[in-house]
């Protein structure tokens, strides 16, 4: 049996097969880094809704977020996530921006206030005008920064790699 901790995947004595008298020589388990990457990636992408309620002259139409355009007017109901960055046009609400700021309390918003895609509309239905979509949203910038940070090596890591490239063969 394998037990997972936040730091590693650890085989315990239960990995021993009764009656065999020894532990398996090799356990094929993914590294913690391989397990963690998809989790943060999917967690960040999960903050963005897949559909939005676009206000048209004939009413509201549900459209995929990929089809939103700058200038579209969206209706956002209580408890829904804002589909894109924008400006509040009608209504008063409390917005949960904890995914962006870490602030645990909802932030009051009045008409004219900026809204961030992925944050949650607290109370009341509101209308907003889209100011940024797709890769231009604040959430998309956060995802890109996290990806860049995960991909880049720290300067000290590059130095360690250079030293170990010489030191390890010499020791062996």
JSON list of C-alpha atoms in Angstrom, two decimals:
[
{"chain": "A", "resi": 1, "resn": "UNK", "atom": "CA", "xyz": [0.00, 0.00, 0.00]},
{"chain": "A", "resi": 2, "resn": "UNK", "atom": "CA", "xyz": [1.27, 3.50, -0.78]},
{"chain": "A", "resi": 3, "resn": "UNK", "atom": "CA", "xyz": [0.56, 6.51, 1.38]},
{"chain": "A", "resi": 4, "resn": "UNK", "atom": "CA", "xyz": [0.74, 10.02, -0.01]},
{"chain": "A", "resi": 5, "resn": "UNK", "atom": "CA", "xyz": [1.86, 12.99, 2.02]},
{"chain": "A", "resi": 6, "resn": "UNK", "atom": "CA", "xyz": [2.09, 16.59, 0.84]},
{"chain": "A", "resi": 7, "resn": "UNK", "atom": "CA", "xyz": [5.87, 16.13, 0.46]},
{"chain": "A", "resi": 8, "resn": "UNK", "atom": "CA", "xyz": [6.33, 12.69, -1.09]},
{"chain": "A", "resi": 9, "resn": "UNK", "atom": "CA", "xyz": [4.85, 9.35, -1.95]},
{"chain": "A", "resi": 10, "resn": "UNK", "atom": "CA", "xyz": [6.18, 6.97, 0.68]},
{"chain": "A", "resi": 11, "resn": "UNK", "atom": "CA", "xyz": [6.08, 3.16, 0.61]},
{"chain": "A", "resi": 12, "resn": "UNK", "atom": "CA", "xyz": [5.43, 1.72, 4.07]},
{"chain": "A", "resi": 13, "resn": "UNK", "atom": "CA", "xyz": [5.91, -1.77, 5.42]},
{"chain": "A", "resi": 14, "resn": "UNK", "atom": "CA", "xyz": [2.45, -2.65, 4.06]},
{"chain": "A", "resi": 15, "resn": "UNK", "atom": "CA", "xyz": [4.07, -2.62, 0.61]},
{"chain": "A", "resi": 16, "resn": "UNK", "atom": "CA", "xyz": [5.61, -5.92, 1.68]},
{"chain": "A", "resi": 17, "resn": "UNK", "atom": "CA", "xyz": [3.80, -8.87, 0.15]},
{"chain": "A", "resi": 18, "resn": "UNK", "atom": "CA", "xyz": [2.98, -11.36, 2.92]},
{"chain": "A", "resi": 19, "resn": "UNK", "atom": "CA", "xyz": [4.92, -14.58, 2.58]},
{"chain": "A", "resi": 20, "resn": "UNK", "atom": "CA", "xyz": [7.53, -13.22, 0.17]},
{"chain": "A", "resi": 21, "resn": "UNK", "atom": "CA", "xyz": [10.03, -12.21, 2.85]},
{"chain": "A", "resi": 22, "resn": "UNK", "atom": "CA", "xyz": [11.23, -9.02, 1.13]},
{"chain": "A", "resi": 23, "resn": "UNK", "atom": "CA", "xyz": [10.13, -5.65, -0.04]},
{"chain": "A", "resi": 24, "resn": "UNK", "atom": "CA", "xyz": [9.73, -5.04, -3.75]},
{"chain": "A", "resi": 25, "resn": "UNK", "atom": "CA", "xyz": [12.96, -3.79, -5.35]},
{"chain": "A", "resi": 26, "resn": "UNK", "atom": "CA", "xyz": [11.29, -0.95, -7.18]},
{"chain": "A", "resi": 27, "resn": "UNK", "atom": "CA", "xyz": [8.01, 0.87, -6.85]},
{"chain": "A", "resi": 28, "resn": "UNK", "atom": "CA", "xyz": [6.87, 2.75, -9.92]},
{"chain": "A", "resi": 29, "resn": "UNK", "atom": "CA", "xyz": [5.24, 5.86, -8.52]},
{"chain": "A", "resi": 30, "resn": "UNK", "atom": "CA", "xyz": [5.09, 9.35, -9.96]},
{"chain": "A", "resi": 31, "resn": "UNK", "atom": "CA", "xyz": [7.18, 12.04, -8.31]},
{"chain": "A", "resi": 32, "resn": "UNK", "atom": "CA", "xyz": [5.53, 14.66, -6.13]},
{"chain": "A", "resi": 33, "resn": "UNK", "atom": "CA", "xyz": [6.31, 17.34, -8.75]},
{"chain": "A", "resi": 34, "resn": "UNK", "atom": "CA", "xyz": [4.55, 15.32, -11.42]},
{"chain": "A", "resi": 35, "resn": "UNK", "atom": "CA", "xyz": [1.55, 14.93, -9.15]},
{"chain": "A", "resi": 36, "resn": "UNK", "atom": "CA", "xyz": [1.42, 18.58, -8.13]},
{"chain": "A", "resi": 37, "resn": "UNK", "atom": "CA", "xyz": [1.65, 20.30, -11.53]},
{"chain": "A", "resi": 38, "resn": "UNK", "atom": "CA", "xyz": [-1.68, 19.14, -12.95]},
{"chain": "A", "resi": 39, "resn": "UNK", "atom": "CA", "xyz": [-3.36, 20.01, -9.66]},
{"chain": "A", "resi": 40, "resn": "UNK", "atom": "CA", "xyz": [-2.39, 23.70, -9.65]},
{"chain": "A", "resi": 41, "resn": "UNK", "atom": "CA", "xyz": [-3.00, 23.97, -13.37]},
{"chain": "A", "resi": 42, "resn": "UNK", "atom": "CA", "xyz": [-6.50, 22.53, -13.18]},
{"chain": "A", "resi": 43, "resn": "UNK", "atom": "CA", "xyz": [-7.22, 24.51, -10.00]},
{"chain": "A", "resi": 44, "resn": "UNK", "atom": "CA", "xyz": [-6.38, 27.80, -11.71]},
{"chain": "A", "resi": 45, "resn": "UNK", "atom": "CA", "xyz": [-8.31, 26.92, -14.85]},
{"chain": "A", "resi": 46, "resn": "UNK", "atom": "CA", "xyz": [-11.30, 25.89, -12.73]},
{"chain": "A", "resi": 47, "resn": "UNK", "atom": "CA", "xyz": [-11.62, 29.49, -11.55]},
{"chain": "A", "resi": 48, "resn": "UNK", "atom": "CA", "xyz": [-12.78, 30.56, -15.00]},
{"chain": "A", "resi": 49, "resn": "UNK", "atom": "CA", "xyz": [-16.39, 29.74, -15.92]},
{"chain": "A", "resi": 50, "resn": "UNK", "atom": "CA", "xyz": [-17.14, 28.03, -19.23]},
{"chain": "A", "resi": 51, "resn": "UNK", "atom": "CA", "xyz": [-20.29, 30.02, -20.17]},
{"chain": "A", "resi": 52, "resn": "UNK", "atom": "CA", "xyz": [-21.57, 33.56, -19.74]},
{"chain": "A", "resi": 53, "resn": "UNK", "atom": "CA", "xyz": [-25.01, 35.19, -19.97]},
{"chain": "A", "resi": 54, "resn": "UNK", "atom": "CA", "xyz": [-24.71, 37.82, -22.72]},
{"chain": "A", "resi": 55, "resn": "UNK", "atom": "CA", "xyz": [-27.40, 40.51, -22.65]},
{"chain": "A", "resi": 56, "resn": "UNK", "atom": "CA", "xyz": [-28.82, 41.19, -26.11]},
{"chain": "A", "resi": 57, "resn": "UNK", "atom": "CA", "xyz": [-31.72, 43.27, -27.37]},
{"chain": "A", "resi": 58, "resn": "UNK", "atom": "CA", "xyz": [-33.89, 40.14, -27.37]},
{"chain": "A", "resi": 59, "resn": "UNK", "atom": "CA", "xyz": [-32.90, 38.98, -23.86]},
{"chain": "A", "resi": 60, "resn": "UNK", "atom": "CA", "xyz": [-30.09, 36.87, -22.49]},
{"chain": "A", "resi": 61, "resn": "UNK", "atom": "CA", "xyz": [-28.14, 34.21, -24.38]},
{"chain": "A", "resi": 62, "resn": "UNK", "atom": "CA", "xyz": [-25.73, 31.71, -22.87]},
{"chain": "A", "resi": 63, "resn": "UNK", "atom": "CA", "xyz": [-22.49, 31.66, -24.86]},
{"chain": "A", "resi": 64, "resn": "UNK", "atom": "CA", "xyz": [-19.10, 29.98, -24.31]},
{"chain": "A", "resi": 65, "resn": "UNK", "atom": "CA", "xyz": [-16.52, 32.31, -22.78]},
{"chain": "A", "resi": 66, "resn": "UNK", "atom": "CA", "xyz": [-14.30, 31.83, -25.84]},
{"chain": "A", "resi": 67, "resn": "UNK", "atom": "CA", "xyz": [-16.92, 33.74, -27.89]},
{"chain": "A", "resi": 68, "resn": "UNK", "atom": "CA", "xyz": [-17.04, 36.81, -25.62]},
{"chain": "A", "resi": 69, "resn": "UNK", "atom": "CA", "xyz": [-15.94, 40.11, -27.11]},
{"chain": "A", "resi": 70, "resn": "UNK", "atom": "CA", "xyz": [-14.71, 43.29, -25.48]},
{"chain": "A", "resi": 71, "resn": "UNK", "atom": "CA", "xyz": [-17.77, 45.52, -25.06]},
{"chain": "A", "resi": 72, "resn": "UNK", "atom": "CA", "xyz": [-20.27, 42.68, -24.50]},
{"chain": "A", "resi": 73, "resn": "UNK", "atom": "CA", "xyz": [-22.73, 43.21, -21.64]},
{"chain": "A", "resi": 74, "resn": "UNK", "atom": "CA", "xyz": [-23.04, 40.23, -19.31]},
{"chain": "A", "resi": 75, "resn": "UNK", "atom": "CA", "xyz": [-25.62, 39.36, -16.68]},
{"chain": "A", "resi": 76, "resn": "UNK", "atom": "CA", "xyz": [-24.08, 37.73, -13.63]},
{"chain": "A", "resi": 77, "resn": "UNK", "atom": "CA", "xyz": [-26.32, 36.14, -11.02]},
{"chain": "A", "resi": 78, "resn": "UNK", "atom": "CA", "xyz": [-25.61, 35.74, -7.32]},
{"chain": "A", "resi": 79, "resn": "UNK", "atom": "CA", "xyz": [-23.03, 33.04, -6.64]},
{"chain": "A", "resi": 80, "resn": "UNK", "atom": "CA", "xyz": [-21.71, 32.90, -10.21]},
{"chain": "A", "resi": 81, "resn": "UNK", "atom": "CA", "xyz": [-18.15, 33.65, -11.27]},
{"chain": "A", "resi": 82, "resn": "UNK", "atom": "CA", "xyz": [-17.45, 36.62, -13.51]},
{"chain": "A", "resi": 83, "resn": "UNK", "atom": "CA", "xyz": [-16.59, 35.22, -16.94]},
{"chain": "A", "resi": 84, "resn": "UNK", "atom": "CA", "xyz": [-14.19, 38.01, -17.93]},
{"chain": "A", "resi": 85, "resn": "UNK", "atom": "CA", "xyz": [-12.66, 41.21, -16.65]},
{"chain": "A", "resi": 86, "resn": "UNK", "atom": "CA", "xyz": [-14.99, 44.17, -16.83]},
{"chain": "A", "resi": 87, "resn": "UNK", "atom": "CA", "xyz": [-16.74, 47.15, -15.29]},
{"chain": "A", "resi": 88, "resn": "UNK", "atom": "CA", "xyz": [-19.92, 46.99, -13.24]},
{"chain": "A", "resi": 89, "resn": "UNK", "atom": "CA", "xyz": [-22.78, 48.70, -15.10]},
{"chain": "A", "resi": 90, "resn": "UNK", "atom": "CA", "xyz": [-25.88, 47.99, -13.00]},
{"chain": "A", "resi": 91, "resn": "UNK", "atom": "CA", "xyz": [-26.46, 46.74, -9.50]},
{"chain": "A", "resi": 92, "resn": "UNK", "atom": "CA", "xyz": [-24.61, 46.65, -6.21]},
{"chain": "A", "resi": 93, "resn": "UNK", "atom": "CA", "xyz": [-22.86, 43.55, -4.98]},
{"chain": "A", "resi": 94, "resn": "UNK", "atom": "CA", "xyz": [-20.23, 42.05, -2.75]},
{"chain": "A", "resi": 95, "resn": "UNK", "atom": "CA", "xyz": [-17.48, 40.27, -4.71]},
{"chain": "A", "resi": 96, "resn": "UNK", "atom": "CA", "xyz": [-15.30, 37.46, -3.37]},
{"chain": "A", "resi": 97, "resn": "UNK", "atom": "CA", "xyz": [-11.86, 38.31, -4.79]},
{"chain": "A", "resi": 98, "resn": "UNK", "atom": "CA", "xyz": [-9.96, 35.94, -2.51]},
{"chain": "A", "resi": 99, "resn": "UNK", "atom": "CA", "xyz": [-8.52, 34.03, -5.48]},
{"chain": "A", "resi": 100, "resn": "UNK", "atom": "CA", "xyz": [-6.77, 37.24, -6.50]},
{"chain": "A", "resi": 101, "resn": "UNK", "atom": "CA", "xyz": [-6.04, 39.12, -3.29]},
{"chain": "A", "resi": 102, "resn": "UNK", "atom": "CA", "xyz": [-6.32, 36.49, -0.56]},
{"chain": "A", "resi": 103, "resn": "UNK", "atom": "CA", "xyz": [-8.74, 38.82, 1.25]},
{"chain": "A", "resi": 104, "resn": "UNK", "atom": "CA", "xyz": [-11.28, 36.59, 3.04]},
{"chain": "A", "resi": 105, "resn": "UNK", "atom": "CA", "xyz": [-14.03, 39.22, 3.15]},
{"chain": "A", "resi": 106, "resn": "UNK", "atom": "CA", "xyz": [-16.16, 40.14, 0.13]},
{"chain": "A", "resi": 107, "resn": "UNK", "atom": "CA", "xyz": [-15.46, 43.55, -1.41]},
{"chain": "A", "resi": 108, "resn": "UNK", "atom": "CA", "xyz": [-18.43, 45.89, -2.01]},
{"chain": "A", "resi": 109, "resn": "UNK", "atom": "CA", "xyz": [-18.81, 46.98, -5.65]},
{"chain": "A", "resi": 110, "resn": "UNK", "atom": "CA", "xyz": [-20.81, 49.89, -7.03]},
{"chain": "A", "resi": 111, "resn": "UNK", "atom": "CA", "xyz": [-21.48, 50.80, -10.67]},
{"chain": "A", "resi": 112, "resn": "UNK", "atom": "CA", "xyz": [-18.21, 51.79, -12.35]},
{"chain": "A", "resi": 113, "resn": "UNK", "atom": "CA", "xyz": [-16.10, 49.43, -10.24]},
{"chain": "A", "resi": 114, "resn": "UNK", "atom": "CA", "xyz": [-13.63, 47.07, -11.92]},
{"chain": "A", "resi": 115, "resn": "UNK", "atom": "CA", "xyz": [-14.41, 43.35, -11.84]},
{"chain": "A", "resi": 116, "resn": "UNK", "atom": "CA", "xyz": [-11.95, 40.50, -12.27]},
{"chain": "A", "resi": 117, "resn": "UNK", "atom": "CA", "xyz": [-12.82, 37.36, -14.19]},
{"chain": "A", "resi": 118, "resn": "UNK", "atom": "CA", "xyz": [-12.93, 34.30, -11.94]},
{"chain": "A", "resi": 119, "resn": "UNK", "atom": "CA", "xyz": [-14.03, 36.21, -8.84]},
{"chain": "A", "resi": 120, "resn": "UNK", "atom": "CA", "xyz": [-17.45, 35.37, -7.38]},
{"chain": "A", "resi": 121, "resn": "UNK", "atom": "CA", "xyz": [-20.51, 37.62, -7.39]},
{"chain": "A", "resi": 122, "resn": "UNK", "atom": "CA", "xyz": [-21.81, 37.57, -3.85]},
{"chain": "A", "resi": 123, "resn": "UNK", "atom": "CA", "xyz": [-25.30, 38.98, -3.64]},
{"chain": "A", "resi": 124, "resn": "UNK", "atom": "CA", "xyz": [-27.71, 40.14, -6.27]},
{"chain": "A", "resi": 125, "resn": "UNK", "atom": "CA", "xyz": [-27.78, 40.02, -10.03]},
{"chain": "A", "resi": 126, "resn": "UNK", "atom": "CA", "xyz": [-25.60, 42.56, -11.79]},
{"chain": "A", "resi": 127, "resn": "UNK", "atom": "CA", "xyz": [-24.67, 43.61, -15.30]},
{"chain": "A", "resi": 128, "resn": "UNK", "atom": "CA", "xyz": [-21.12, 44.24, -16.44]},
{"chain": "A", "resi": 129, "resn": "UNK", "atom": "CA", "xyz": [-19.34, 45.39, -19.58]},
{"chain": "A", "resi": 130, "resn": "UNK", "atom": "CA", "xyz": [-16.43, 43.19, -20.70]},
{"chain": "A", "resi": 131, "resn": "UNK", "atom": "CA", "xyz": [-13.07, 45.00, -20.90]},
{"chain": "A", "resi": 132, "resn": "UNK", "atom": "CA", "xyz": [-10.72, 42.01, -21.38]},
{"chain": "A", "resi": 133, "resn": "UNK", "atom": "CA", "xyz": [-11.18, 38.46, -22.65]},
{"chain": "A", "resi": 134, "resn": "UNK", "atom": "CA", "xyz": [-9.09, 35.33, -23.12]},
{"chain": "A", "resi": 135, "resn": "UNK", "atom": "CA", "xyz": [-5.36, 35.74, -22.68]},
{"chain": "A", "resi": 136, "resn": "UNK", "atom": "CA", "xyz": [-5.74, 39.42, -21.72]},
{"chain": "A", "resi": 137, "resn": "UNK", "atom": "CA", "xyz": [-7.60, 38.80, -18.45]},
{"chain": "A", "resi": 138, "resn": "UNK", "atom": "CA", "xyz": [-6.00, 39.11, -15.03]},
{"chain": "A", "resi": 139, "resn": "UNK", "atom": "CA", "xyz": [-6.61, 35.38, -14.40]},
{"chain": "A", "resi": 140, "resn": "UNK", "atom": "CA", "xyz": [-4.85, 34.44, -17.66]},
{"chain": "A", "resi": 141, "resn": "UNK", "atom": "CA", "xyz": [-1.86, 36.60, -16.63]},
{"chain": "A", "resi": 142, "resn": "UNK", "atom": "CA", "xyz": [-1.72, 34.85, -13.24]},
{"chain": "A", "resi": 143, "resn": "UNK", "atom": "CA", "xyz": [-1.78, 31.42, -14.90]},
{"chain": "A", "resi": 144, "resn": "UNK", "atom": "CA", "xyz": [1.00, 32.49, -17.29]},
{"chain": "A", "resi": 145, "resn": "UNK", "atom": "CA", "xyz": [3.15, 33.83, -14.42]},
{"chain": "A", "resi": 146, "resn": "UNK", "atom": "CA", "xyz": [2.74, 30.60, -12.45]},
{"chain": "A", "resi": 147, "resn": "UNK", "atom": "CA", "xyz": [3.66, 28.53, -15.52]},
{"chain": "A", "resi": 148, "resn": "UNK", "atom": "CA", "xyz": [6.76, 30.68, -16.12]},
{"chain": "A", "resi": 149, "resn": "UNK", "atom": "CA", "xyz": [7.79, 30.41, -12.48]},
{"chain": "A", "resi": 150, "resn": "UNK", "atom": "CA", "xyz": [7.41, 26.62, -12.56]},
{"chain": "A", "resi": 151, "resn": "UNK", "atom": "CA", "xyz": [9.43, 26.33, -15.77]},
{"chain": "A", "resi": 152, "resn": "UNK", "atom": "CA", "xyz": [12.30, 28.64, -14.83]},
{"chain": "A", "resi": 153, "resn": "UNK", "atom": "CA", "xyz": [15.29, 27.47, -12.83]},
{"chain": "A", "resi": 154, "resn": "UNK", "atom": "CA", "xyz": [16.51, 29.57, -9.96]},
{"chain": "A", "resi": 155, "resn": "UNK", "atom": "CA", "xyz": [20.05, 30.95, -10.41]},
{"chain": "A", "resi": 156, "resn": "UNK", "atom": "CA", "xyz": [21.31, 28.82, -7.52]},
{"chain": "A", "resi": 157, "resn": "UNK", "atom": "CA", "xyz": [19.87, 25.70, -9.18]},
{"chain": "A", "resi": 158, "resn": "UNK", "atom": "CA", "xyz": [21.86, 26.44, -12.35]},
{"chain": "A", "resi": 159, "resn": "UNK", "atom": "CA", "xyz": [25.03, 26.78, -10.24]},
{"chain": "A", "resi": 160, "resn": "UNK", "atom": "CA", "xyz": [24.33, 23.50, -8.46]},
{"chain": "A", "resi": 161, "resn": "UNK", "atom": "CA", "xyz": [23.81, 21.77, -11.82]},
{"chain": "A", "resi": 162, "resn": "UNK", "atom": "CA", "xyz": [27.15, 23.09, -13.11]},
{"chain": "A", "resi": 163, "resn": "UNK", "atom": "CA", "xyz": [29.04, 22.05, -9.97]},
{"chain": "A", "resi": 164, "resn": "UNK", "atom": "CA", "xyz": [27.45, 18.60, -9.88]},
{"chain": "A", "resi": 165, "resn": "UNK", "atom": "CA", "xyz": [28.24, 18.06, -13.57]},
{"chain": "A", "resi": 166, "resn": "UNK", "atom": "CA", "xyz": [31.96, 18.25, -12.66]},
{"chain": "A", "resi": 167, "resn": "UNK", "atom": "CA", "xyz": [31.95, 16.98, -9.08]},
{"chain": "A", "resi": 168, "resn": "UNK", "atom": "CA", "xyz": [29.92, 13.77, -9.49]},
{"chain": "A", "resi": 169, "resn": "UNK", "atom": "CA", "xyz": [32.03, 12.24, -12.30]},
{"chain": "A", "resi": 170, "resn": "UNK", "atom": "CA", "xyz": [35.23, 13.09, -10.38]},
{"chain": "A", "resi": 171, "resn": "UNK", "atom": "CA", "xyz": [33.92, 11.32, -7.25]},
{"chain": "A", "resi": 172, "resn": "UNK", "atom": "CA", "xyz": [32.83, 8.27, -9.21]}
]
